[in-house]
Amino acid sequence: MVKTRLAPSPTGALHLGNARTFLVNWALARRRGWRILLRIEDLDGPRVKPEAAAGILETLRWLGLDWDEGPLVQSDDLEPYRAAIRRLAEEGRAFPCSLTRGQIEAAASAPQEGAHDVRYPRELRPRAWERRFEDAATNWRFLVPERPVAFVDAVYGPQSVSPAAIVGDFVVWTKRGVPAYQLAVVVDDHRQGVTEVVRGADLLDSAARQLLLYRALGLGPEPSYTHLPLVIGPDGSRLAKRHGDSRLDRYRALGVRPERVIGLLARWCGLEAGELSASEFREAFELARVPREPVVFTPEDDSALTRPGPPPRGTPPQAR
Ligand code: GLU
């Protein structure tokens, strides 16, 4: 069975960037007959706001999206993740690490790029460690092989990514007692039968880390990947609050109809569509027309969404 997942992190309300990804994922699935699972990824520690999940589901429904399974919630059962880290530990593929980010940065020979990934230099690997995972307050890191990982992305084409050069031995289990994103997503996608991963291009590099984990855990088949260009602000950085409030709830509260929001998302996907419903988007969407370059959300886009205007042709306003 071909299956995909919508995997929101309940760290805040859905904004236009997330909405674009979910709309495309949903449209691909419904066009191609894939099953859709909804998974709440709530292991992201302090950033998680428990009340955000319900709001995200409600907003997805408002847009006109639906799903066949779930919502499944990651934090409901940590045992499958523990089984995976136990296996990595016993096979000597992961090691405990109590170094702080600052200590790792100080030890790294080359300057570090980006705020997120601190590369763990090989030289810091312990020489020996106990090959037994205990749910102690310690991070566990995956021993990353030196060679790059090759895979094909449906949008970006053939990739060769070297996790060793980008992040080094990355964290798979956190000292907070929960799996890190990379491990959780592999365990879940595998056990939930997910074969198609569709998400933002900020995770393109992560696909290589995840493939390493599939292989280390002996899991398969490996999923197919479709990464979508990032939505950025006019300053070139990833869409964030400083670019204006692009939360869908805000537009909804202002009386903006979902068709108008989808019209903007459709334009970002290379369609010249005006206003359209989710099912009209599903029919019009073509992956081949999605641009490879990041999409820029401008203040003009925001005013175009919120400007008063006639309802779209053919849909009486009282229909909703
Ligand atoms: N939960 C992640 C996010 O909202 C998505 C992870 C994934 O699709 O692998 O960014």
XYZ file of C-alpha atoms and ligand atoms in Angstrom:
330
model
C 0.000 0.000 0.000
C 1.260 3.464 -0.843
C 0.903 5.778 2.135
C 1.938 9.288 3.068
C 1.686 11.296 6.252
C 0.823 14.811 7.259
C 3.136 15.356 10.236
C 2.562 18.713 11.917
C 4.605 19.689 14.968
C 2.274 21.366 17.475
C 4.695 24.192 18.157
C 2.286 26.927 17.101
C -0.521 27.682 14.694
C -0.337 26.639 11.044
C 1.177 29.362 8.848
C 1.245 29.736 5.067
C 4.518 27.815 4.740
C 3.231 24.711 6.538
C -0.117 25.026 4.775
C 1.571 24.941 1.345
C 3.347 21.695 2.261
C 0.242 20.012 3.635
C -1.895 21.101 0.687
C 0.600 19.706 -1.841
C 1.070 16.506 0.145
C -2.684 16.019 0.338
C -3.232 16.821 -3.360
C -0.530 14.383 -4.479
C -2.005 11.688 -2.272
C -5.582 12.173 -3.383
C -4.588 12.344 -7.058
C -2.449 9.235 -6.894
C -4.589 7.156 -4.552
C -2.176 7.149 -1.599
C -3.507 6.623 1.883
C -3.017 9.591 4.239
C -2.010 9.295 7.878
C -2.048 12.246 10.211
C 0.693 12.228 12.843
C 1.224 14.794 15.566
C 4.980 15.179 16.137
C 4.980 16.378 19.709
C 8.384 15.251 20.947
C 10.057 18.537 20.162
C 10.436 19.415 23.829
C 9.996 22.946 25.052
C 8.688 24.253 21.731
C 5.601 22.035 21.883
C 2.344 23.692 22.891
C -0.090 20.893 23.705
C -3.130 22.971 22.794
C -1.752 23.715 19.315
C -2.541 20.271 17.854
C -6.327 20.673 17.951
C -6.044 24.080 16.293
C -3.873 22.700 13.495
C -6.353 19.903 12.732
C -9.206 22.381 12.712
C -7.308 24.667 10.322
C -6.437 21.782 7.980
C -10.137 20.887 7.830
C -11.041 24.528 7.174
C -8.692 24.441 4.182
C -10.577 21.396 2.926
C -8.033 18.660 3.673
C -8.856 15.244 5.099
C -7.012 12.060 6.054
C -7.677 8.346 6.380
C -5.850 7.438 9.619
C -5.000 9.186 12.844
C -4.288 11.536 14.399
C -1.559 9.393 15.943
C 0.401 11.177 18.652
C 4.093 10.394 19.098
C 4.182 10.942 22.847
C 1.415 8.352 23.422
C 3.906 5.478 23.392
C 7.673 5.836 23.599
C 8.366 2.092 23.652
C 8.925 1.664 19.882
C 11.566 4.417 19.995
C 13.207 2.854 23.043
C 13.400 -0.479 21.223
C 15.203 1.243 18.350
C 17.745 3.084 20.502
C 18.366 -0.101 22.508
C 19.176 -1.883 19.290
C 21.496 0.865 18.043
C 23.246 0.900 21.419
C 23.649 -2.875 21.610
C 25.057 -3.035 18.109
C 27.555 -0.297 18.872
C 25.951 2.109 16.368
C 25.190 4.794 18.959
C 27.055 6.092 21.981
C 26.175 8.159 25.041
C 27.375 11.753 25.017
C 27.181 14.253 27.831
C 29.068 17.082 26.131
C 27.257 20.391 25.897
C 26.724 22.259 22.651
C 29.340 24.800 23.785
C 31.938 22.087 24.420
C 31.328 20.584 20.983
C 31.540 23.964 19.279
C 34.773 24.716 21.077
C 36.257 21.405 19.933
C 35.168 21.709 16.303
C 38.123 22.766 14.175
C 36.186 24.549 11.415
C 33.733 27.385 12.064
C 30.153 26.181 12.291
C 27.564 27.233 9.774
C 23.952 27.873 10.667
C 22.373 28.056 14.068
C 20.821 24.589 14.088
C 23.343 21.910 13.345
C 26.508 21.884 15.365
C 28.797 19.378 13.689
C 30.044 16.794 16.124
C 33.683 16.224 15.220
C 34.837 12.632 14.900
C 37.757 13.249 17.262
C 35.352 13.634 20.175
C 34.006 10.095 19.846
C 34.688 8.112 22.991
C 37.106 5.208 22.585
C 34.943 2.802 24.507
C 31.517 2.879 26.092
C 28.986 0.571 27.606
C 26.813 -0.848 24.822
C 23.673 -0.736 26.844
C 20.989 1.893 26.556
C 19.604 3.070 29.805
C 16.983 5.716 29.877
C 19.324 7.989 31.766
C 19.544 11.727 31.320
C 22.119 11.499 28.528
C 22.102 12.209 24.825
C 22.903 9.303 22.515
C 24.579 9.961 19.175
C 24.562 7.852 16.036
C 27.973 6.889 14.639
C 27.832 8.437 11.196
C 29.808 6.705 8.439
C 32.174 8.906 6.423
C 30.727 8.271 2.971
C 27.907 10.332 1.481
C 24.393 8.967 1.106
C 22.818 8.921 -2.354
C 19.086 9.190 -2.946
C 16.688 10.653 -5.484
C 14.275 13.425 -4.583
C 11.158 13.829 -6.715
C 11.675 17.604 -6.957
C 15.425 18.149 -6.540
C 16.603 15.033 -8.404
C 19.632 12.885 -7.524
C 21.287 13.893 -4.261
C 24.539 13.011 -2.591
C 24.529 14.242 0.990
C 27.238 13.709 3.576
C 25.865 13.742 7.123
C 29.473 13.302 8.323
C 30.360 16.688 6.818
C 27.140 18.445 7.824
C 26.363 17.265 11.346
C 28.747 14.448 12.198
C 27.471 12.004 14.812
C 23.971 13.351 15.312
C 21.752 12.971 18.363
C 19.183 10.161 18.157
C 18.076 10.140 21.781
C 17.883 13.187 23.979
C 18.633 13.664 27.635
C 15.002 14.696 28.053
C 14.159 10.981 27.791
C 12.589 11.180 24.324
C 13.911 10.283 20.864
C 15.342 13.045 18.689
C 13.356 13.945 15.560
C 15.600 11.906 13.220
C 15.034 8.656 15.083
C 11.358 9.235 15.860
C 10.490 9.927 12.236
C 12.228 6.778 10.970
C 10.665 4.524 13.594
C 7.224 5.986 12.895
C 7.388 6.078 9.115
C 8.486 2.442 9.164
C 5.997 1.050 11.684
C 3.123 3.089 10.264
C 3.784 1.873 6.724
C 4.653 5.282 5.273
C 6.146 4.970 1.783
C 5.978 8.611 0.602
C 7.552 11.487 2.491
C 6.515 14.962 1.291
C 7.828 17.969 3.248
C 9.775 21.229 3.112
C 13.238 21.437 1.559
C 14.723 22.402 4.932
C 14.623 18.651 5.606
C 16.322 17.552 2.365
C 19.630 17.000 4.204
C 17.825 15.136 6.942
C 16.686 12.501 4.434
C 20.294 11.259 4.313
C 20.422 10.956 8.117
C 17.138 9.125 8.091
C 18.288 6.707 5.387
C 21.353 5.897 7.513
C 19.018 5.026 10.382
C 16.783 2.839 8.180
C 19.888 0.909 7.175
C 21.392 0.683 10.660
C 18.092 -0.621 12.039
C 17.579 -3.009 9.138
C 14.275 -1.350 8.231
C 12.727 -1.132 4.806
C 11.481 -0.406 2.278
C 12.978 3.073 2.367
C 10.455 5.811 1.543
C 10.418 7.982 -1.574
C 11.159 11.641 -0.901
C 9.527 14.783 -2.280
C 10.920 18.022 -0.844
C 9.193 21.308 -1.616
C 10.976 24.650 -1.957
C 11.054 26.653 1.247
C 8.766 29.591 1.786
C 10.928 32.559 2.789
C 10.473 36.231 3.649
C 11.659 39.127 1.454
C 14.978 39.130 3.382
C 15.729 35.595 2.189
C 15.328 33.863 5.522
C 12.828 31.161 6.332
C 9.266 32.388 6.894
C 8.984 33.584 10.489
C 7.016 35.963 12.669
C 9.131 38.966 11.702
C 7.827 38.651 8.123
C 4.327 39.360 9.370
C 1.662 37.195 10.842
C 0.948 34.545 8.207
C -1.003 32.228 10.486
C -4.073 30.851 8.779
C -6.144 31.503 11.902
C -5.512 35.188 11.483
C -6.783 35.213 7.897
C -9.739 33.122 8.925
C -10.613 35.529 11.740
C -10.428 38.396 9.230
C -13.041 36.611 7.128
C -10.668 35.489 4.359
C -12.054 32.448 2.604
C -9.929 29.300 2.262
C -10.228 29.560 -1.543
C -8.285 32.792 -1.484
C -5.555 31.316 0.717
C -5.325 28.273 -1.581
C -5.118 30.654 -4.557
C -1.903 32.108 -3.134
C -0.504 28.651 -2.300
C -1.364 27.555 -5.855
C 0.557 30.501 -7.288
C 3.555 29.399 -5.204
C 3.217 26.020 -6.923
C 3.452 27.542 -10.398
C -0.315 27.670 -11.104
C -2.095 30.783 -12.357
C -5.331 29.971 -10.713
C -7.154 32.831 -8.957
C -9.180 31.519 -6.043
C -9.816 27.807 -5.782
C -10.949 25.091 -3.404
C -8.745 22.255 -2.169
C -10.381 19.858 -4.625
C -9.887 22.284 -7.520
C -6.257 22.624 -6.474
C -5.940 18.826 -6.414
C -7.063 18.669 -10.049
C -4.869 21.544 -11.258
C -1.671 20.756 -9.348
C 1.380 19.416 -11.225
C 4.564 18.595 -9.362
C 6.616 19.386 -12.484
C 5.483 23.021 -12.334
C 6.618 23.589 -8.764
C 9.616 25.959 -8.926
C 12.926 24.742 -7.420
C 13.740 28.157 -5.993
C 12.422 29.283 -2.632
C 9.059 31.016 -2.666
C 8.952 34.571 -1.293
C 6.030 35.685 0.869
C 5.760 39.463 0.459
C 3.717 42.137 2.236
C 1.795 42.451 -1.068
C 0.767 38.797 -0.801
C -0.558 39.544 2.644
C -2.553 42.561 1.465
C -3.900 40.602 -1.497
C -5.236 38.009 0.941
C -6.843 40.497 3.276
C -8.173 43.078 0.798
C -11.950 43.180 0.596
C -13.168 41.740 -2.651
C -16.031 39.914 -4.278
C -16.432 36.244 -3.485
C -15.056 34.002 -6.213
C -17.259 33.216 -9.151
C -19.759 30.390 -8.829
C -19.650 30.028 -5.041
C -22.395 31.844 -3.155
C -21.104 33.342 0.115
C -23.827 31.627 2.154
C -22.502 28.204 1.075
C -20.246 28.070 4.156
N 7.059 17.606 12.042
C 7.944 18.139 11.077
C 7.590 19.593 10.806
O 6.505 20.029 11.110
C 7.883 17.387 9.761
C 8.850 16.296 9.757
C 8.824 15.441 8.505
O 7.960 15.638 7.638
O 9.657 14.553 8.427
O 8.439 20.316 10.306
